[in-house]
Amino acid sequence: MKKRLVWDFSLPVAVIDARQEPPVLTQASVGSLGNVLRVSTKIDHPLIRQLFDLYPDRGSDAAIEEMLNGQNGKEFSDVFEEYQEEKKAGPLMWGADDLASFVVKSRTCFEGDELAIAAVFPTDTGDNGHALATFGIPWRYFTVI
């Protein structure tokens, strides 16, 4: 890669989707990440986050039932319905907060001469459960000899 002097939204990043066999590696730019990993506007809502925290211990059906019958049941019902509508367009990967954090991470990686990477891994929790990890790998490891 040609040495860049300044960070911008055209900076390359990598996305690894390890939910498939074999895992798929996609190159994207910081500015086009939302086209590679779908962004949810509801996944960052505190009640949806609370639901996800309940999944491992209770399972998805019991967790949803608990949230619907909880103190904020009506609000949860509305937000969960909107979240379900988002999911109809395809699997959601991360929230806007996660995406914004990764943009900041890509800048930090750039300053450390690293390639920023987002990796999606399968989990056994919830519907289409997955985990997301972000990290950087030094560019020097990609040098062809």
mmCIF file of C-alpha atoms in Angstrom:
data_model
loop_
_atom_site.group_PDB
_atom_site.id
_atom_site.type_symbol
_atom_site.label_atom_id
_atom_site.label_comp_id
_atom_site.label_asym_id
_atom_site.label_seq_id
_atom_site.Cartn_x
_atom_site.Cartn_y
_atom_site.Cartn_z
ATOM 1 C CA MET A 1 0.000 0.000 0.000
ATOM 2 C CA LYS A 2 1.241 3.470 -0.844
ATOM 3 C CA LYS A 3 2.193 5.411 2.294
ATOM 4 C CA ARG A 4 -0.559 7.847 3.261
ATOM 5 C CA LEU A 5 0.219 11.076 5.024
ATOM 6 C CA VAL A 6 -3.237 11.751 6.462
ATOM 7 C CA TRP A 7 -6.156 9.627 7.613
ATOM 8 C CA ASP A 8 -9.413 9.910 5.661
ATOM 9 C CA PHE A 9 -12.585 7.917 4.977
ATOM 10 C CA SER A 10 -11.030 6.228 1.926
ATOM 11 C CA LEU A 11 -8.493 4.447 4.145
ATOM 12 C CA PRO A 12 -8.647 0.662 3.581
ATOM 13 C CA VAL A 13 -9.859 -1.625 6.356
ATOM 14 C CA ALA A 14 -10.591 -5.352 6.425
ATOM 15 C CA VAL A 15 -13.679 -7.272 7.486
ATOM 16 C CA ILE A 16 -13.499 -10.968 8.363
ATOM 17 C CA ASP A 17 -16.779 -12.886 8.429
ATOM 18 C CA ALA A 18 -15.950 -16.073 10.338
ATOM 19 C CA ARG A 19 -19.586 -17.183 10.575
ATOM 20 C CA GLN A 20 -19.048 -19.064 7.326
ATOM 21 C CA GLU A 21 -16.712 -21.883 6.352
ATOM 22 C CA PRO A 22 -14.271 -20.874 5.087
ATOM 23 C CA PRO A 23 -14.205 -17.383 6.610
ATOM 24 C CA VAL A 24 -14.581 -14.536 4.125
ATOM 25 C CA LEU A 25 -12.163 -11.587 4.032
ATOM 26 C CA THR A 26 -13.470 -8.360 2.506
ATOM 27 C CA GLN A 27 -11.537 -5.172 1.872
ATOM 28 C CA ALA A 28 -13.480 -1.954 2.293
ATOM 29 C CA SER A 29 -12.855 1.674 3.052
ATOM 30 C CA VAL A 30 -13.685 3.285 6.376
ATOM 31 C CA GLY A 31 -16.440 5.254 4.654
ATOM 32 C CA SER A 32 -18.103 2.203 3.093
ATOM 33 C CA LEU A 33 -18.195 -0.087 6.136
ATOM 34 C CA GLY A 34 -21.948 0.302 6.495
ATOM 35 C CA ASN A 35 -22.292 -1.432 3.124
ATOM 36 C CA VAL A 36 -20.257 -4.441 4.316
ATOM 37 C CA LEU A 37 -21.515 -4.799 7.902
ATOM 38 C CA ARG A 38 -25.135 -3.683 8.207
ATOM 39 C CA VAL A 39 -25.753 -1.026 10.813
ATOM 40 C CA SER A 40 -28.753 -1.065 13.139
ATOM 41 C CA THR A 41 -30.224 2.121 14.559
ATOM 42 C CA LYS A 42 -31.980 0.154 17.325
ATOM 43 C CA ILE A 43 -29.276 -2.248 18.491
ATOM 44 C CA ASP A 44 -27.690 0.469 20.668
ATOM 45 C CA HIS A 45 -30.927 1.150 22.557
ATOM 46 C CA PRO A 46 -30.413 0.353 26.269
ATOM 47 C CA LEU A 47 -33.381 -2.049 26.334
ATOM 48 C CA ILE A 48 -32.078 -4.021 23.352
ATOM 49 C CA ARG A 49 -28.640 -4.150 24.994
ATOM 50 C CA GLN A 50 -30.318 -5.400 28.176
ATOM 51 C CA LEU A 51 -32.066 -8.097 26.133
ATOM 52 C CA PHE A 52 -28.746 -9.243 24.671
ATOM 53 C CA ASP A 53 -27.284 -9.416 28.183
ATOM 54 C CA LEU A 54 -30.104 -11.792 29.187
ATOM 55 C CA TYR A 55 -29.707 -14.154 26.201
ATOM 56 C CA PRO A 56 -26.807 -16.276 27.519
ATOM 57 C CA ASP A 57 -28.499 -17.135 30.832
ATOM 58 C CA ARG A 58 -32.130 -17.382 29.761
ATOM 59 C CA GLY A 59 -32.195 -18.105 26.024
ATOM 60 C CA SER A 60 -33.820 -15.846 23.454
ATOM 61 C CA ASP A 61 -37.507 -16.682 24.054
ATOM 62 C CA ALA A 62 -37.336 -16.378 27.853
ATOM 63 C CA ALA A 63 -35.259 -13.187 27.612
ATOM 64 C CA ILE A 64 -37.792 -11.555 25.286
ATOM 65 C CA GLU A 65 -40.668 -12.636 27.541
ATOM 66 C CA GLU A 66 -38.895 -11.200 30.594
ATOM 67 C CA MET A 67 -38.320 -7.882 28.844
ATOM 68 C CA LEU A 68 -41.937 -7.672 27.646
ATOM 69 C CA ASN A 69 -43.191 -8.281 31.201
ATOM 70 C CA GLY A 70 -40.664 -5.984 32.840
ATOM 71 C CA GLN A 71 -40.978 -2.433 34.120
ATOM 72 C CA ASN A 72 -40.328 -0.983 30.634
ATOM 73 C CA GLY A 73 -42.329 -3.618 28.760
ATOM 74 C CA LYS A 74 -44.278 -1.229 26.522
ATOM 75 C CA GLU A 75 -41.194 0.742 25.494
ATOM 76 C CA PHE A 76 -39.284 -2.498 24.936
ATOM 77 C CA SER A 77 -42.132 -3.835 22.791
ATOM 78 C CA ASP A 78 -41.999 -0.761 20.545
ATOM 79 C CA VAL A 79 -38.206 -0.764 20.212
ATOM 80 C CA PHE A 80 -38.069 -4.537 19.707
ATOM 81 C CA GLU A 81 -40.680 -4.309 16.939
ATOM 82 C CA GLU A 82 -38.579 -1.651 15.168
ATOM 83 C CA TYR A 83 -35.496 -3.835 15.633
ATOM 84 C CA GLN A 84 -37.349 -6.802 14.088
ATOM 85 C CA GLU A 85 -38.266 -4.607 11.091
ATOM 86 C CA GLU A 86 -34.585 -3.750 10.612
ATOM 87 C CA LYS A 87 -33.678 -7.439 10.717
ATOM 88 C CA LYS A 88 -36.091 -8.238 7.872
ATOM 89 C CA ALA A 89 -33.689 -6.495 5.465
ATOM 90 C CA GLY A 90 -30.898 -8.918 6.411
ATOM 91 C CA PRO A 91 -28.709 -9.782 9.379
ATOM 92 C CA LEU A 92 -27.634 -6.825 11.466
ATOM 93 C CA MET A 93 -24.017 -6.743 12.529
ATOM 94 C CA TRP A 94 -23.459 -3.754 14.730
ATOM 95 C CA GLY A 95 -24.904 -0.523 15.989
ATOM 96 C CA ALA A 96 -24.064 3.030 15.061
ATOM 97 C CA ASP A 97 -22.033 3.365 18.298
ATOM 98 C CA ASP A 98 -19.940 0.326 17.341
ATOM 99 C CA LEU A 99 -19.376 1.717 13.850
ATOM 100 C CA ALA A 100 -18.353 5.120 15.223
ATOM 101 C CA SER A 101 -15.935 3.423 17.634
ATOM 102 C CA PHE A 102 -14.414 1.460 14.753
ATOM 103 C CA VAL A 103 -13.937 4.654 12.738
ATOM 104 C CA VAL A 104 -11.995 6.085 15.695
ATOM 105 C CA LYS A 105 -10.068 2.793 15.994
ATOM 106 C CA SER A 106 -9.168 2.970 12.287
ATOM 107 C CA ARG A 107 -7.643 6.391 12.885
ATOM 108 C CA THR A 108 -5.680 5.069 15.876
ATOM 109 C CA CYS A 109 -4.532 2.103 13.781
ATOM 110 C CA PHE A 110 -3.500 4.480 10.987
ATOM 111 C CA GLU A 111 -1.388 6.486 13.431
ATOM 112 C CA GLY A 112 0.225 3.215 14.608
ATOM 113 C CA ASP A 113 0.855 2.071 11.008
ATOM 114 C CA GLU A 114 -1.706 -0.750 11.341
ATOM 115 C CA LEU A 115 -4.563 -2.122 9.248
ATOM 116 C CA ALA A 116 -7.869 -1.856 11.147
ATOM 117 C CA ILE A 117 -9.890 -5.084 11.091
ATOM 118 C CA ALA A 118 -13.450 -5.929 12.146
ATOM 119 C CA ALA A 119 -14.148 -9.648 12.602
ATOM 120 C CA VAL A 120 -17.564 -11.284 13.029
ATOM 121 C CA PHE A 121 -17.704 -14.643 14.837
ATOM 122 C CA PRO A 122 -20.649 -17.010 15.391
ATOM 123 C CA THR A 123 -22.127 -17.483 18.866
ATOM 124 C CA ASP A 124 -24.866 -19.666 20.279
ATOM 125 C CA THR A 125 -26.877 -16.812 21.775
ATOM 126 C CA GLY A 126 -29.997 -15.260 20.311
ATOM 127 C CA ASP A 127 -31.266 -15.295 16.763
ATOM 128 C CA ASN A 128 -28.396 -15.186 14.274
ATOM 129 C CA GLY A 129 -26.074 -14.625 17.226
ATOM 130 C CA HIS A 130 -22.635 -13.290 16.556
ATOM 131 C CA ALA A 131 -19.793 -11.528 18.287
ATOM 132 C CA LEU A 132 -17.758 -8.688 16.864
ATOM 133 C CA ALA A 133 -14.087 -8.023 17.541
ATOM 134 C CA THR A 134 -12.039 -5.103 16.254
ATOM 135 C CA PHE A 135 -8.269 -4.885 16.217
ATOM 136 C CA GLY A 136 -5.267 -3.714 14.236
ATOM 137 C CA ILE A 137 -2.410 -5.605 12.606
ATOM 138 C CA PRO A 138 0.834 -3.812 11.660
ATOM 139 C CA TRP A 139 1.149 -3.190 7.926
ATOM 140 C CA ARG A 140 4.675 -4.631 7.984
ATOM 141 C CA TYR A 141 3.126 -8.109 8.257
ATOM 142 C CA PHE A 142 1.564 -7.603 4.827
ATOM 143 C CA THR A 143 4.824 -6.750 3.053
ATOM 144 C CA VAL A 144 5.574 -9.025 0.109
ATOM 145 C CA ILE A 145 9.188 -10.208 -0.042
#
